[in-house]
Phi, psi and omega in degrees: 000122181297137169301163179294325185231155171271119181249100182305321182296342178274342190237334184308304181293323183291317186288320180300316176299322178297316175303306189298313179293333176290343192078012180297331183279349179265157179299150184258110179304325182295325179295312181301318179296324184276000176094012183293145175294149176279153174217126183218130167241137166258128183291141168292117194295118175292152180296139175301343177268357194279166170226153184300125173243175189291335172296318177298317186296320173300303180311310189276334171300315179295319176298313180296329173305309184297316185295312176302315179298318182283329174298317178291335180279002175090013185272163180274098202260131169228119166256110191265119185263165168171180182235151176258142186290344177048073186314304187287309187296321179292315181295326177296319179298314182290316183295325179290320175300318179300314184292329176292330180282337178177022180058039174274133180249160189301324185285336173289327180278328180099156190296310184294309182301320178294321176293323174303317181297319181292314177302321182296318176295320177299317184294329188263329186238335187288158171086006177314322184299335178297314178294327181285331173295332178292326179290333176289341185099014186293124185255056176281158173275091184298339180294343184251017181304132181247164178221135185302338179254010179284175191297317180290320178287332176296318180304313178299308177310308183298319184295317182295318185295310187295318181287323182287327177295317177296336182267004180077017181264345174237133185206165180255136182207161177263117180207173179284137171227166171284122185248134176261105190289334178277323174274347175057059177210159168287150178225155177285165175307325187289335181271010180241134176237128180274116189240131182279127180223169178279124181219197181224150164250119180260129179257112184256148169263114172272116177299134174283140180273161168068020175087003180293157179219159176236139177277129176233150176290140185244333181226156185216149177273186183302328183271012182072020177267136185295142178237346176212155179229156171215154175271133183230148189267044175210168174228142191266131174228159180236153179209154167264352184224085187298333181299327180298341179300343178292344181253005183297140178232005176188169173232127183256140165229164183272133186298343176269357185278115184300334183296334194234007187296332184284358183260020178299132177080002183276165177231159166244155169263118180294111182305156171076322185263318182081015179275142180268114184238146186281160168261128186238146176270119183211150186288343179299328176287124179254117182302336183279345184258118181057229181280346185088359181245143187230128173285147186238119180238082190297342181267000183219022181204133184288324175292322179294324184298317179297316176301317178297325177293320181301326188245009175059043180276148176299146176249107186251110175275121182250014177244146167281168176299336175261023170082025177257165181274133184267190188284356180280345178271165178297157184308321185303338185252347185297136180082357175279140175300147186305330182276331178286323179297327180301311183293327180286320178297316177296317180298317180289324172300317178293324175294336177272000179076020183256008177266110188281317173190166174239122185254118174278128183209154170281127179231161183268123183236131182281121177248161173290133188295335187277301183273335181060030181248327190258126177283129184272140180252132164299121192221136178273116181203167180275127184214169178269136184229152169258135174292076184293333182297320174291322177287343183281332189298308177295332176294322175297313182298327183293320179286321180304315183285346183086018174298320174236134184243140173270141172230122355288155191302330186300341183293333180302331174295322173301317183292315178297316183301319177292312187290324186287342181238025190284145182260164173305141185265114179285119189247357183261146177224142187270062185233177175250324185276108183158189173279116179291138181291130188273067181226135184241144184243131168283166184299337184264007178093353178303141188248137176232114178261130191207169178287333176204178184298320181299315179299323180292316183298319185289325177291321176296313180302319176295312184296322179266338179090359176204169184282135177232155181274128184256152176234127182283145173300134181281340187286159169250174177270152176303140180306323182291345175302302180296324180292336183291336177273356190312310187296334181247331178294325177293336180269004172116353178298146008278004177286153179271073191279154169307321182291325177294321180290330186273319186262341178267128008279157181278167189272322180208146167248128183253115186204176181264164183289337182289346175246017174306314179292311188279333183240301189301308178302319181285326173298322180294318181295314187288316182298313182298319185287321187254335175260344185062021180209152174297149185282347184203147173295314188229150173236107175274121181255112176270157181284180175272151169262116181254176174282183187288346177265003182084009180273149178285142183288140176199151178296327181293324178283338184070024185245014180286133178254119187276115185298329180294319181290324170302319174303311184300317191277314186244349185096148179301325183297317181298315178296316183297312184294323179301308184296321181293317179296336181265354190274067175283146183295127170074018181228124183297152182267124174259103184261130172232147182307320183300334178285328178289322181297318180300315182284336171299319178296328174299315176297321177301319177303312180298315177305311180301322180292317183298316178300319179297315176303311183299314181293340177253022170060038175279100185231150181295137184249129178296128182078018179302136177240105184294348177274353187253024185280157184251322182278132183305316184300325176286321178300317187296312190294319184290332171298314183290321176296319180295321179293318181299311182296322180293323184291314178298318179301316179297317179294319179292319178301328183264013180060029175262072191296319182294322181293319177306304187300317180298323176291321176293315180304306184300319181294306183303303190290306191278308190286307190283302187289312187284324185252300188301314182293332172287320182290335180267358183303318180298319179298316182290334180262351184280186184263350183281100186291324177297316180289329175293311180294317178295321179294314178304318187287324183288319175304317183295315178301313176298320179297315180299323178291322173305310184298326180288312185286329182273347187300315177302331181271317188231072186290334182287310183294320183292325178290326178296313175302314183307317185277346185246347181290155191283147177145185180298161180297134181283141181284337182205160169297159181292328182299338177247006177287152180296136176295139180288122171242098191252104181247158181055028177259154177104157185215122185299318184291322176295317182297318181296316180295309184292325178293326178294308185296318181291322183291324176298308185293318183299316181297317177301312183303319182295315180301313183301317187290315187289332186261011178058037178289129182307141185301327185271357183281132178254126187240150180280153176242135177232148175231133187234137172078027179281151173288168179300322176298313183287335171297318184291326175298317178302314178298315183295324193248017186302316187296321178297315184295322181296315185292314191281331179267002182057063183248155177267337179195162173217112180224169178270146178215162177241356179241162172250118184286153177303146175074015190258132173287152186233128178233153178258127176230100190053240183271356189257160172250127179260127182247135183235090182287109187241005184303340187274340185246344181229136174281104190294327180289315180296321181293326173297318177300314179298318178297317180293327176296317179294321175297325178291320177299316183290323177300319182295316180293318179294323175297316171304315177303317178300321181295324179291312188284345179267000179268104188302324178300312175303311179300324183287316191259336182288144173306150179304320183293330178292315182295316174301320181297320178294320175297324174292314180302321178296311174304315177299321181290327180290323180293317179293327178297319183295318176299314182291331175298317180293321176298320178292322174301318182296316178297317178295326177296326180279342185290000000 
């Protein structure tokens, strides 16, 4: 006997344990032996430091949906899980713990002892997110869980580094990187967040050398137009980081800028430093921006670095690794923190009379993505790099040829844009937690890259002709380096494992758009280079989960929705179905708690339908044949099931998850619960025992098909119902039951008949609602001009139509009575005399008033949407909201217009 309500907290943990202990999450050797196709997804490895957020919930819900779907379709399925060691985040956590315990720093502890401490932290606290993914229902093969620092993956990383170095694709170079002054390490672009802050543009006057001058406007009219000019012996540059001027090596102007053409070959005297630096002509300088002149600091600005390369300029780094001014600067600034130096430089420039003006402006400042407290510096340093441009060529070609497809397709443009303009990939990090770089240095700086120290020593001894002392590189590899190998390293590479042969290439990668550059592109490059094949057939890019107003979730805004709290309150199924139902391709999800509550109610609707079936003795029947039914209502519903199952299959195959969920929702709520269960009540309560038995068996069979098609979306409730609904003993858990492939089901005559009945009842219900007919009032229905077939349908289903449409009668007529509303149903006219229960004149007035309000609202919205300034300045979510409001208002107006015409026809 089913409980009155479904309580997720009572069943989720039990069912998950049952699935896992049954081996359902693991690949089935019997399927592989029988020739079943393989299906594999590698999970985007969450950080070992991470906790489940809404992006994880969406990403893993969609993966689990695909995995459960393909498992039920009989494929040999592997969902490969694992964790990323998250170099910077993990090291930061442990270092802060140590400081809190006694202000001990890692260098005080030493490398080996510190790493022992990190491994201890991982064993005790790391991997919390794995248990959270289990709560979501993720059916990964946890027996194969990998870690980017485990022995096998470390072996893969070592081989890749050594081989790429020997192929000339990994090298050491001095370039600009994003530098974290507190951690004193390079960081990736993904670990940098550009934040808009209130800042300044300081405008400095750089004196021109050798008596050169520049003409400046000296007087202006009321409209700000120059009326007089004078020659001055300086050029004006602007900066948001005044301290970097200590490392300036040029001033750039545009060759087409008439103001500066005469300065070809000229120099300026760099204030405070006294260095003579050239004026160079370069397209980086924009004549329309400020003075049109730009200070060039190649060692502290990414654009300036490129200008410096084009003009062979010196690269002068003026910062220490911890963000202080170094000995390259004049004595007065050495040792100052970069921000203290900024104030001092401005004060000294002002004292020299060279501060032209200070302009208050909002500027973008790069902060570290984790704390958002440390300003990241462009910093010139020696690092290890991958020749990404060479590796990118086959990866670009693979997408061009269609070997790997992006879904939605427009994301391939983002991929191409990145790959065709790719820069060298900085792969070294000045950390201890990670894969230590397998490079050893001789006393003269010669580098030896090898699989181990013995091999490096042998190479060095051979190179020098005698034994030399080697020093191993202190740095570790970027976390993304090991993640780039994930699709094949997790399957056992570099060993030739059965799993690697069977599951590579994988079928689909499900990920967010923000890591197309950092992860997807690099997996493509590494997979093609080492496996000679793309790592996945498809890349499905899901959207962002935002709050209900379309704002990005953030702790600072206080609008973060915790998926675990939603699971606690509404259950995992409700959250999963909500995310799936809203996961339209290319459209961000606006998530509100009431949406989750709404889909929890959907689950309740299904549970109550199952209880209705139980109370009416609807039990599964051995050997039930849906093709041998006699009752039209039952023929109709099995056809609807077949169409729905086929539609959901096609939608999931096309990664149209919201359409698949919508199809399931409509069938369960509207077709099965609202119509079929109502339509069969007379049969269940009637005296025809054969019809009753057929209907009970059909209802039970349909409920089974619902559980099958809903299982990938809502695994917990469906598995619980599968185990508790009446009928013969189940041969398998639902998780491994076969997906419904229903062919040759449906009956055109039955579909036409039940479709006509449903449309008639629906139309009457709509009219009642639109005309404010009191709920308890029963009105007559007359039908005029109907065909013989439809008159027969009316006769067969009259009692049903009268009950469900709340009618007093349903008769045939040849005349149109006064005060009757008229509707067209196929060839017939349906007449509803409502003058006795509704004041037609008052209702006409009300509808006209409502239409007037809607017209006014639509007019206001049109005015906003027609305002170019509004479209340009309003946030995207506000514009979208206005468009949605307009669409809703237009739909309401269309319905009311039809209703008004019907009323006017009845007057």
